[in-house]
Short mmCIF file of C-alpha atoms and ligand atoms in Angstrom, two decimals:
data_model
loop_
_atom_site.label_atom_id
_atom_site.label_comp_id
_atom_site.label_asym_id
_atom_site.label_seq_id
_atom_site.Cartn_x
_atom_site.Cartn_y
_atom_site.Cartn_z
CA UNK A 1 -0.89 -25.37 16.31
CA UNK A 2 1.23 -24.56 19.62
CA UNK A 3 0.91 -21.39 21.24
CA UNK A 4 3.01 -18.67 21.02
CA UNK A 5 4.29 -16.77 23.97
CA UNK A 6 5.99 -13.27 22.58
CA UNK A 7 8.19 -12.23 25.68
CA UNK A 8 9.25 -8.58 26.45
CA UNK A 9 7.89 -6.85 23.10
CA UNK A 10 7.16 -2.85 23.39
CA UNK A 11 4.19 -2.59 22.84
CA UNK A 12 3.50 -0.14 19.63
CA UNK A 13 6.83 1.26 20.95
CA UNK A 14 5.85 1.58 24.33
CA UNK A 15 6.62 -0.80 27.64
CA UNK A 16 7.65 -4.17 27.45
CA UNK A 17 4.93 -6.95 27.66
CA UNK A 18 4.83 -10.62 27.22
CA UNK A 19 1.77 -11.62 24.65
CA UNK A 20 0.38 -15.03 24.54
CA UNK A 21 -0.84 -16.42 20.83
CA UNK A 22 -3.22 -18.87 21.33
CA UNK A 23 -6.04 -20.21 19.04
CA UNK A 24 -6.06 -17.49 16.81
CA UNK A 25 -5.99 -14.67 19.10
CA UNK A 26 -4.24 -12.50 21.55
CA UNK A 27 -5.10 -14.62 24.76
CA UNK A 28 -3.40 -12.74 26.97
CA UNK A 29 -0.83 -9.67 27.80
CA UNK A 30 0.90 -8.98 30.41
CA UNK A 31 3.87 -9.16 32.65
CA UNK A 32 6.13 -13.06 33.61
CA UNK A 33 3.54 -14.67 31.44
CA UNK A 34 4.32 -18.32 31.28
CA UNK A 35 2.46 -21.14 29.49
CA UNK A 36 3.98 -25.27 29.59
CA UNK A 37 4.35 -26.22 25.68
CA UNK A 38 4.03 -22.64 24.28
CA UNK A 39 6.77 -21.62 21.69
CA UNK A 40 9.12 -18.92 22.86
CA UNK A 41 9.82 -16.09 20.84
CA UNK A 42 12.12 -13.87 22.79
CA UNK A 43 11.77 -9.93 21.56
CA UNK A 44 13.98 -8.13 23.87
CA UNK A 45 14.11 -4.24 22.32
CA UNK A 46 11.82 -5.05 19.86
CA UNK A 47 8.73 -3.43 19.26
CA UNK A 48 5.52 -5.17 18.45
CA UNK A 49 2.67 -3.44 16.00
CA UNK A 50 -0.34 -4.94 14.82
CA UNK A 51 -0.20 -6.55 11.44
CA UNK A 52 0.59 -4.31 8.51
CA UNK A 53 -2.21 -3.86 5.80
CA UNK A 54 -1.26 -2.81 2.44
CA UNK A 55 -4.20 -1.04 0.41
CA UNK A 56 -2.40 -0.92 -3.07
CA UNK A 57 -0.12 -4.09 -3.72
CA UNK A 58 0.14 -5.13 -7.25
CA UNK A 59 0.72 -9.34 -7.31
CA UNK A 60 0.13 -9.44 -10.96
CA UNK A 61 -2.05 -12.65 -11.08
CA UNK A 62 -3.50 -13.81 -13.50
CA UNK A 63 -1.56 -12.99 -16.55
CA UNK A 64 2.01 -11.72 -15.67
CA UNK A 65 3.80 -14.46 -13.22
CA UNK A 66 7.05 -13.80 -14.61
CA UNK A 67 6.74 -10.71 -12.74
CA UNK A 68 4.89 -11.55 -9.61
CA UNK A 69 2.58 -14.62 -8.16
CA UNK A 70 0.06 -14.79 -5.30
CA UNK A 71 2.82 -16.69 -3.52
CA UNK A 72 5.84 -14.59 -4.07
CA UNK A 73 4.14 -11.61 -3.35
CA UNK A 74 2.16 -12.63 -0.27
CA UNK A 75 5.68 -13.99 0.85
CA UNK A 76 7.51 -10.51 0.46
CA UNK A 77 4.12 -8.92 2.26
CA UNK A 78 4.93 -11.41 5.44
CA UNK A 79 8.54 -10.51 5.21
CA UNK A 80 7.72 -7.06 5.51
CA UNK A 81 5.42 -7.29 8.37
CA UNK A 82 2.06 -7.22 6.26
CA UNK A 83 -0.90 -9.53 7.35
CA UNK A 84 -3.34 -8.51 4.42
CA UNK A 85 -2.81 -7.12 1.49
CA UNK A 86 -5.04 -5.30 -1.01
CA UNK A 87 -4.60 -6.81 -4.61
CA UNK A 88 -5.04 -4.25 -7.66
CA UNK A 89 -7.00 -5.43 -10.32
CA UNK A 90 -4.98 -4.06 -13.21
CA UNK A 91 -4.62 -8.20 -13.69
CA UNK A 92 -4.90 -10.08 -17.32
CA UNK A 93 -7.38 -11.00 -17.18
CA UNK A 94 -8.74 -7.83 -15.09
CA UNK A 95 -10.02 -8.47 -11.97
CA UNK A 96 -13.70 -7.35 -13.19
CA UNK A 97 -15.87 -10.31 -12.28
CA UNK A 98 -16.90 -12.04 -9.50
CA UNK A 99 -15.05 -14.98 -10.80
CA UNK A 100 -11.41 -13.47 -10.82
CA UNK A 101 -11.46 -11.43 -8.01
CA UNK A 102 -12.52 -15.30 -6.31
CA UNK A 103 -9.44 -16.79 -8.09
CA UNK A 104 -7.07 -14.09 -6.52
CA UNK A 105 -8.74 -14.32 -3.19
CA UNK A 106 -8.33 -18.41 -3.00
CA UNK A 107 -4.71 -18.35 -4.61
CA UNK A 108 -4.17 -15.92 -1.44
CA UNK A 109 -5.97 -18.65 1.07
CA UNK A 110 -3.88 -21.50 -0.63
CA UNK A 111 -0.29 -19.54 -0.02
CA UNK A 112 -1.29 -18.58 3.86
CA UNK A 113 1.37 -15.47 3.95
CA UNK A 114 -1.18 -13.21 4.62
CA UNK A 115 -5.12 -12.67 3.81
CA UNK A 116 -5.41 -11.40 0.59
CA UNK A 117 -8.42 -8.47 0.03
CA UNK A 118 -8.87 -8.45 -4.02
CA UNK A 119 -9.66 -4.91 -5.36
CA UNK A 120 -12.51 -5.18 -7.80
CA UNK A 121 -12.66 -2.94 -11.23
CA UNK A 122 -14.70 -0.22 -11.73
CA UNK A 123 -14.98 -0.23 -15.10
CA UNK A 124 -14.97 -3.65 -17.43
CA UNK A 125 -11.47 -4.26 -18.69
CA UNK A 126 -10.39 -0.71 -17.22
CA UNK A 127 -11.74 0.92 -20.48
CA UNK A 128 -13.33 3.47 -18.43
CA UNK A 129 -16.45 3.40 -20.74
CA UNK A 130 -19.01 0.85 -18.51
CA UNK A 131 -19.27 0.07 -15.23
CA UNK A 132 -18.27 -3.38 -13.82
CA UNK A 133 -20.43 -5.71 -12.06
CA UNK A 134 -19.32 -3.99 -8.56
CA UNK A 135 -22.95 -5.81 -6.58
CA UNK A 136 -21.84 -9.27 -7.83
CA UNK A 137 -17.83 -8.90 -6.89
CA UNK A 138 -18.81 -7.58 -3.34
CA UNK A 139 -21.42 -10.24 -3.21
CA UNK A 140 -18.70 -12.92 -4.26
CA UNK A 141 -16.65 -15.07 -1.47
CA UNK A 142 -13.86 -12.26 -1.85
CA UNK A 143 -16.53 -9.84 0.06
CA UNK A 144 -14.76 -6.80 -2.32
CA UNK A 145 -15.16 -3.76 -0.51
CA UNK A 146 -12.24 -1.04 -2.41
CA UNK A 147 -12.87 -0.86 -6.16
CA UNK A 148 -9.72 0.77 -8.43
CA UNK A 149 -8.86 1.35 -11.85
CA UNK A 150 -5.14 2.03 -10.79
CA UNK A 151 -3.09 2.18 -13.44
CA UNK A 152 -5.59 4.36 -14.89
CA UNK A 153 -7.84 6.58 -13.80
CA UNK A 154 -11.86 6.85 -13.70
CA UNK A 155 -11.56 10.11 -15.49
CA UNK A 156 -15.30 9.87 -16.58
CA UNK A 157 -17.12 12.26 -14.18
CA UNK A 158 -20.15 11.09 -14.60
CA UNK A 159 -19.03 7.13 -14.20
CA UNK A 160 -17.18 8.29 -11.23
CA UNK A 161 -19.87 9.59 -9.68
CA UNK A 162 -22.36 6.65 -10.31
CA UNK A 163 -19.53 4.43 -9.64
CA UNK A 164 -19.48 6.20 -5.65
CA UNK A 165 -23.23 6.19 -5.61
CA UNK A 166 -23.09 2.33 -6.56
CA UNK A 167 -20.98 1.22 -3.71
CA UNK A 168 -22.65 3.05 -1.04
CA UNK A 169 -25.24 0.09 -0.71
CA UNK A 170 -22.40 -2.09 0.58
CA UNK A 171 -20.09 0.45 2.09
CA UNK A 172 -17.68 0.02 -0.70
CA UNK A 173 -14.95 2.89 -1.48
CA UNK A 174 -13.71 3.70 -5.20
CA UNK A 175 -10.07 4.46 -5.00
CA UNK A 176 -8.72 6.68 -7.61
CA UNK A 177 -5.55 6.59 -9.42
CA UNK A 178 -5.83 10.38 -10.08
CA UNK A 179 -4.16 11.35 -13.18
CA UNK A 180 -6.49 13.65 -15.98
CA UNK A 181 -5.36 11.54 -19.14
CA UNK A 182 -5.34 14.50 -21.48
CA UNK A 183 -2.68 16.46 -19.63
CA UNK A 184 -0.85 13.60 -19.08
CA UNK A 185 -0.12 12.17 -22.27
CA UNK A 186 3.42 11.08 -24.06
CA UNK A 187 4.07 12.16 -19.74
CA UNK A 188 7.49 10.28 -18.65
CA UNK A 189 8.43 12.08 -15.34
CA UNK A 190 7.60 15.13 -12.74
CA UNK A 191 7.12 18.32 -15.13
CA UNK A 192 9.57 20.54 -13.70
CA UNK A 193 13.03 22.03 -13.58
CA UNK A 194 14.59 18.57 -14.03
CA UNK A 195 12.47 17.31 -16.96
CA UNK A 196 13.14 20.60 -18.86
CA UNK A 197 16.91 20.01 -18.14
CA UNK A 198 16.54 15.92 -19.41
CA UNK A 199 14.23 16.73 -22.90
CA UNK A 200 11.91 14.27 -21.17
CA UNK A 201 7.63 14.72 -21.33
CA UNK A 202 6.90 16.15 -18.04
CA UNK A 203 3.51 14.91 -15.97
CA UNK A 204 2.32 17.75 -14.22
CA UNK A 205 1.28 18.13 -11.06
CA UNK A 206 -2.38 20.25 -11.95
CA UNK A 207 -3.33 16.71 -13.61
CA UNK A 208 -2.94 15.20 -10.03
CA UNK A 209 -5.17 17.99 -8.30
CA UNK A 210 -7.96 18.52 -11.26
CA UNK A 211 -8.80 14.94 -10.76
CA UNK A 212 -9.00 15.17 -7.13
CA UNK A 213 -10.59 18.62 -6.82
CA UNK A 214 -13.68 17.12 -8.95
CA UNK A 215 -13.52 13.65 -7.26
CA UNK A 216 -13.65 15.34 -4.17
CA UNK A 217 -16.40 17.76 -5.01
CA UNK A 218 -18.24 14.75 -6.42
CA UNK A 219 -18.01 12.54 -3.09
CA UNK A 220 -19.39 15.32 -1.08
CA UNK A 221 -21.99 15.55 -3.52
CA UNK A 222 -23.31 12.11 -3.65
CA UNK A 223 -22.46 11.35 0.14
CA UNK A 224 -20.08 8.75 -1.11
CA UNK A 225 -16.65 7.27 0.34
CA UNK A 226 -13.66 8.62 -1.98
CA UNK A 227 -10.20 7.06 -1.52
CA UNK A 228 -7.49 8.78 -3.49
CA UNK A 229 -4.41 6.51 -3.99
CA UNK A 230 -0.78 7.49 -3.78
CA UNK A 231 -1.13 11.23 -3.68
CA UNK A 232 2.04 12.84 -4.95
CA UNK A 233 1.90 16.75 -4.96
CA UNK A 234 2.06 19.57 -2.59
CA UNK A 235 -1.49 20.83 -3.84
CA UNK A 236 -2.71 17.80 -3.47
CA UNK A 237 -2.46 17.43 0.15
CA UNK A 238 -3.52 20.78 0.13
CA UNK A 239 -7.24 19.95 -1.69
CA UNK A 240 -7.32 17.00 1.03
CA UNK A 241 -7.06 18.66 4.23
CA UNK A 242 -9.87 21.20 2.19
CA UNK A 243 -12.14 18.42 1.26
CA UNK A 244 -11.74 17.14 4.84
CA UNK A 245 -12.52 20.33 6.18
CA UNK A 246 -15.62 20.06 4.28
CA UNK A 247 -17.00 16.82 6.14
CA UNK A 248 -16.51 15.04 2.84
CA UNK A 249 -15.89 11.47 3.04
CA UNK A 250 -12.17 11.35 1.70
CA UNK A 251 -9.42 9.41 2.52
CA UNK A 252 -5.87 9.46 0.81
CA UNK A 253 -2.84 7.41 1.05
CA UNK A 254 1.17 8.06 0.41
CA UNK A 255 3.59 5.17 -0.81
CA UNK A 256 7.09 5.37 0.83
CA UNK A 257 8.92 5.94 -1.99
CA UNK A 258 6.81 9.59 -2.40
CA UNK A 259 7.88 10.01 1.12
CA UNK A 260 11.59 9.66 1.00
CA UNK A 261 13.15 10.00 -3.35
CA UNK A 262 12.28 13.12 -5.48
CA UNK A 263 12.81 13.73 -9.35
CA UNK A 264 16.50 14.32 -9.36
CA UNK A 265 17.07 10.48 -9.20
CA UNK A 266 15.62 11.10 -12.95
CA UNK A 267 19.05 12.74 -13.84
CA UNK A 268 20.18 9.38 -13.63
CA UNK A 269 17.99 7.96 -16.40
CA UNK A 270 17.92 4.50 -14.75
CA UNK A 271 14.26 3.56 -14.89
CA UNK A 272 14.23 1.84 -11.79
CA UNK A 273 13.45 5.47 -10.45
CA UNK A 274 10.47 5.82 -13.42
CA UNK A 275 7.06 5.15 -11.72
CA UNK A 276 3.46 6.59 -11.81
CA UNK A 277 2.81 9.42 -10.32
CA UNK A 278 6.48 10.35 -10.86
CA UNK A 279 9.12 10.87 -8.19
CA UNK A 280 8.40 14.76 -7.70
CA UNK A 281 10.35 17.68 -6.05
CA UNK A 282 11.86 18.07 -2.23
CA UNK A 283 8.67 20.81 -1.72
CA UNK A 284 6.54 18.01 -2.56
CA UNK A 285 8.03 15.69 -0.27
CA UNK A 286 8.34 17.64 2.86
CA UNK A 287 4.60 18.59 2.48
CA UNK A 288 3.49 14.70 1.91
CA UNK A 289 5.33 14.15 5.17
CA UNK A 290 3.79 17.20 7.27
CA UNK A 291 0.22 15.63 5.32
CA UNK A 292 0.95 12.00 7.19
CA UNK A 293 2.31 13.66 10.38
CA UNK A 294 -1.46 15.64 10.69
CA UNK A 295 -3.71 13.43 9.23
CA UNK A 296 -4.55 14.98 6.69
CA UNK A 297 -2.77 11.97 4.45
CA UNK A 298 -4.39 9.27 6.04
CA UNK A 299 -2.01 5.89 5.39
CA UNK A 300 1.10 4.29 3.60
CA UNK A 301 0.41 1.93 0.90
CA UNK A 302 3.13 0.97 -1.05
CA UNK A 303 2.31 0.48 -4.26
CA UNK A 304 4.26 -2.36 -4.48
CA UNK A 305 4.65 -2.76 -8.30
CA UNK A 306 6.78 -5.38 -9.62
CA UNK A 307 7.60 -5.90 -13.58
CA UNK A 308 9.39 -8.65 -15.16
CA UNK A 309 13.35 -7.28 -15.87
CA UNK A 310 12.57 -7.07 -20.17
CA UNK A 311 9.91 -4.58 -18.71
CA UNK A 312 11.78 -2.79 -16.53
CA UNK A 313 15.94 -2.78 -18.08
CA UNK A 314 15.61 -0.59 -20.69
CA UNK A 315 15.95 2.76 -21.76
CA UNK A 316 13.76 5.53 -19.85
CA UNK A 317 11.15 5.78 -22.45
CA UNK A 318 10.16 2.08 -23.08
CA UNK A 319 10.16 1.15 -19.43
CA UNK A 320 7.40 -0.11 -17.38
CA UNK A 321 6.70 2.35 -14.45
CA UNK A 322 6.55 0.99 -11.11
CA UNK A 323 9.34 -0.25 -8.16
CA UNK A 324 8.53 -3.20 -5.68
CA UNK A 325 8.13 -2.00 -2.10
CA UNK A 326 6.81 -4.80 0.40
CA UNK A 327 9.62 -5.71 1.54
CA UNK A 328 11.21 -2.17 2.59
CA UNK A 329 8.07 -0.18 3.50
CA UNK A 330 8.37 0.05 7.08
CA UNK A 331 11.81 0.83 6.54
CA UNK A 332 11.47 3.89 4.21
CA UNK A 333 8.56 5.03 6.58
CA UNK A 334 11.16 4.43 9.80
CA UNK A 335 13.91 6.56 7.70
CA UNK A 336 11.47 9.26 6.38
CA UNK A 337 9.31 9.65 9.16
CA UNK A 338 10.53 7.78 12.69
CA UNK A 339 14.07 8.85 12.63
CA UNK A 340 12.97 12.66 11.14
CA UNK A 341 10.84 12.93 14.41
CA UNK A 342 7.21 13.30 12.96
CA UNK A 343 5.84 9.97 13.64
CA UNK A 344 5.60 7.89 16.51
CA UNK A 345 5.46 3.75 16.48
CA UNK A 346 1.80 4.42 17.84
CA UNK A 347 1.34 6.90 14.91
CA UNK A 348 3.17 4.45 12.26
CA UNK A 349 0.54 1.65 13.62
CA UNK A 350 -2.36 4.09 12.57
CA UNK A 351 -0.85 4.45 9.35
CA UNK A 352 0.09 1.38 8.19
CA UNK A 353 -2.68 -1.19 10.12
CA UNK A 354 -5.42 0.63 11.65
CA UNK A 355 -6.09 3.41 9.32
CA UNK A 356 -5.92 1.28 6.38
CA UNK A 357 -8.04 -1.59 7.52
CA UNK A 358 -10.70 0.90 8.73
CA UNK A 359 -10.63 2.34 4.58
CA UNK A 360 -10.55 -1.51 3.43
CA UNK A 361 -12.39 -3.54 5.56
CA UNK A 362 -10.41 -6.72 5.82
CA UNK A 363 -11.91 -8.95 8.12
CA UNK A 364 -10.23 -9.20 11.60
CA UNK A 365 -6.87 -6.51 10.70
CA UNK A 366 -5.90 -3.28 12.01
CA UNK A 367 -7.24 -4.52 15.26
CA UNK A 368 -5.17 -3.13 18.66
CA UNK A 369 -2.90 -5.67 20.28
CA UNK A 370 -5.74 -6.67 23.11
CA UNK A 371 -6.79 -9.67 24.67
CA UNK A 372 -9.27 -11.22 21.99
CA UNK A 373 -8.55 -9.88 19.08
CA UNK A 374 -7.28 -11.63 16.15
CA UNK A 375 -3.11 -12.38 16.77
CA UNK A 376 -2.02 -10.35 13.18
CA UNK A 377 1.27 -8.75 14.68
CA UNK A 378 5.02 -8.14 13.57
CA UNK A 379 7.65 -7.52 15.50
CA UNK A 380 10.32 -4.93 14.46
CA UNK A 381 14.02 -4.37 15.56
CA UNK A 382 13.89 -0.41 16.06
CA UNK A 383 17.74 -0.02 15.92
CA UNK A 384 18.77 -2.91 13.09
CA UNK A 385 20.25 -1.40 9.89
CA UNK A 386 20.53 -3.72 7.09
CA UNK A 387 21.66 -3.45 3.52
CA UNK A 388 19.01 -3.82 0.41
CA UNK A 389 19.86 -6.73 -1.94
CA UNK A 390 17.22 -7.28 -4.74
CA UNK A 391 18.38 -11.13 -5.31
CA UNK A 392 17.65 -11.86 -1.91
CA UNK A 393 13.84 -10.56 -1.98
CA UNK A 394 10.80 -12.71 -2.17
CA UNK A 395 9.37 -10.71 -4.73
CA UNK A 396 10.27 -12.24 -7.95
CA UNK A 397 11.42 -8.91 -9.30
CA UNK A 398 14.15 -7.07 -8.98
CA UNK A 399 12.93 -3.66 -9.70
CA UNK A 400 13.79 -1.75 -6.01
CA UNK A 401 15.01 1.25 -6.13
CA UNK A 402 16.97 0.67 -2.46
CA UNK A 403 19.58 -1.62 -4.03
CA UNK A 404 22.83 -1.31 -1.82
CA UNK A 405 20.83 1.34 0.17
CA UNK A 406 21.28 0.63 3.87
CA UNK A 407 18.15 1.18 5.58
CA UNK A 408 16.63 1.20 9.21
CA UNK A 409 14.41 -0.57 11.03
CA UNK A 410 13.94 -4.76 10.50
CA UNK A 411 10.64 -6.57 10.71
CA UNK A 412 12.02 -9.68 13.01
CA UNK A 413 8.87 -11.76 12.75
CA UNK A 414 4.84 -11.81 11.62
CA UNK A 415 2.22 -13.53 12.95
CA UNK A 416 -0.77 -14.51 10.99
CA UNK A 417 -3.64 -15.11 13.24
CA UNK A 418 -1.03 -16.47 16.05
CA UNK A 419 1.02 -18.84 12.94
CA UNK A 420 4.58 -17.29 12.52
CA UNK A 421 4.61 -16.86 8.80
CA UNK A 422 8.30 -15.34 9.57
CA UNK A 423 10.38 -15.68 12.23
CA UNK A 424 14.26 -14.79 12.16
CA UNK A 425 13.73 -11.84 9.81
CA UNK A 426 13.17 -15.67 7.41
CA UNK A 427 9.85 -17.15 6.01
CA UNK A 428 8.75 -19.26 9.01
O1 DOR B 501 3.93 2.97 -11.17
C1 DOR B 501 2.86 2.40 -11.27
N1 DOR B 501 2.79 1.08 -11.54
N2 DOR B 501 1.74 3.10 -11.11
C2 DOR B 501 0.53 2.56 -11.37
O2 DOR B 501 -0.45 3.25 -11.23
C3 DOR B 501 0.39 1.18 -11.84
C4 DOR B 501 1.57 0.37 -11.44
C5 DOR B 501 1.66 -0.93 -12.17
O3 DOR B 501 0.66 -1.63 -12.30
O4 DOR B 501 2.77 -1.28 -12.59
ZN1 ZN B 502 -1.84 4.00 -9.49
#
């Protein structure tokens, strides 16, 4: 493989820099670099961050390909600046054993779009009744580290808490999809104003919070790590920065689309806006972004949840919850967050690379853009604006909820250990 000399990228958004990609790694940064044979990727105004890494990505296989593969989804991850991804494990057959979470992790070696971290189970088949072998996944080649029901949640206290006692012995993290099931049930959107209005089930916020006030209590208790995915509510952000205060070990993460749509797309009954948590209200929203802009919300993940179009194109009630978001991530967080003045490119690097990789633990991401490290970059155009089109996505699903939107902010190219895996804004 030829090296790669990237000329005149800002750095994380700050002064332009020539980076050299050579055997793997960053071999050098600095100004009039020059290097006989290297490729030349020219990135005049745009700025370079360190690979994205995705902590929740759904790529459905085994068991629903119509939706999603390994390879399509690892492809919209590269397109969308990601160099690792998190795989969930709500897979059929669950990802529960040492030998599926394997089969995901070598499907994502085989496709070389980006490394692919499998999330183990927690509990066998996601029953939530008996723990999974968590020792023998972590021990497995796929080296699992974040273990997730998602889809459901752990809501067995006293699993959860042996479950976060469990993984301490190899620094492993249970994330929870927090949603109490009893409070939740028949639920088909945010319980508010808007569901009353539509005669639809609402899902309330309190069954967001209960689960995280007790998860939270419990983490402190057992000295374990607590990751609580897509956080959705006001409160919520609220019993984080608490827990935090504490010293407990909890981290928490915020999908884009939380960030930027609220419940009134409901109105619309399309059910490309139905997804789990629900959209909520505009309060809701502008606290998730002041909980990103502190800290407090520690990363984006996206959540990226594709579903087969029989799954997804019918009414309200019988559809699949869930919209794909690879491909548009940095986007949404450039509109909701960059161009709204509460995040910087440094502090969108954080969020989407270091931050996560530091919760996950994928081997060599989320690294800064220095001499020696692993070359897992992307380049974005700051000041592109381009229009969404479903049908010309990786993801083999159609199930955005951007269609037609015009959005800012273009990843350009991604680098995969110094190997473009897109160049052009185009699969390399
Ligand atoms: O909207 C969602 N879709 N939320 C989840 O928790 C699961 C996901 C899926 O697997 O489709
Ligand atoms: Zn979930």
């Amino acid at each position: 493989m030829s090296a790669v000399l990237v000329k005149g990228a800002r750095l994380v958004g700050g002064d332009p820099v020539d980076l050299l990609l050579d055997d793997g790694v960053v071999a050098e940064v600095g100004l009039g670099l020059s290097r006989a044979g290297a490729e030349i990727v020219s990135a005049d105004g745009l700025v370079a961050l360190p690979g994205l890494v995705d902590l929740h990505t759904h790529l459905r296989e085994p068991g629903r390909e119509d939706a999603e593969t390994v390879e399509t989804g690892t492809a919209a991850a590269a397109l969308g600046g990601f160099t690792a991804v998190h795989a969930m494990a709500n897979t059929d057959p669950v990802a529960d054993t040492a030998g599926v979470v394997e089969q995901v992790w070598r499907l994502g070696v085989q496709a070389g779009h980006c490394d692919v971290a499998p999330v183990g189970a927690v509990t066998v088949g996601l029953r939530g009744e008996q723990m999974a072998e968590l020792g023998s996944m972590a021990d497995s080649a796929a080296r699992v580290r974040v273990f997730s029901d998602d889809g459901k949640c752990v809501s067995d206290a006293s699993l959860m808490r042996r479950a976060m006692e469990y993984v301490k012995a190899f620094d492993g993290v249970i994330a929870q999809h927090a949603q109490e099931p009893r409070l939740t049930e028949g639920a088909q959107m945010n319980e508010g104003i808007n569901s009353s209005k539509l005669g639809l089930t609402g899902w309330p916020a309190v069954a967001e919070e209960a689960i995280i006030a007790r998860d939270c209590i419990l983490a402190g208790h057992v000295g374990g790590r607590l990751h609580v995915c897509h956080v959705s509510t006001a409160g919520s952000v609220e019993l984080i920065r608490w827990a935090k205060d504490k010293g407990w070990d909890v981290t928490a993460e915020v999908t884009p689309h939380h960030l930027l749509l609220t419940d009134d797309l409901a109105a619309t009954y399309d059910p490309v806006y139905k997804v789990n948590p629900p959209l909520r209200t505009q309060t809701d929203v502008d606290a998730l972004r002041q909980g990103l802009a502190d800290g407090t919300i520690d990363c984006v993940a996206t959540d990226h949840a594709p579903h087969a179009l029989e799954d997804k194109e019918s009414e309200w009630g019988a559809a699949s919850p869930g919209m794909t978001g690879l491909e548009t991530a940095l986007s949404v967080v450039a509109k909701a967050m960059v161009e709204t003045g509460q995040l910087t490119w440094r502090q969108v690097a954080e969020r989407m690379s270091h931050t996560p990789a530091r919760i996950g633990r994928p081997d060599g991401h989320g690294r800064p853009l220095e001499v020696g490290q692993p070359a897992n970059l992307c380049l974005v155009d700051p000041r592109a604006q381009w229009t969404v089109d479903a049908r010309a996505m990786a993801t083999r699903s159609r199930n955005t909820p951007y269609q037609g939107d015009t959005l800012p902010a273009r990843v350009v190219a991604t680098f995969l250990r110094g190997r473009p895996t897109v160049l052009d804004g185009k699969p390399a």
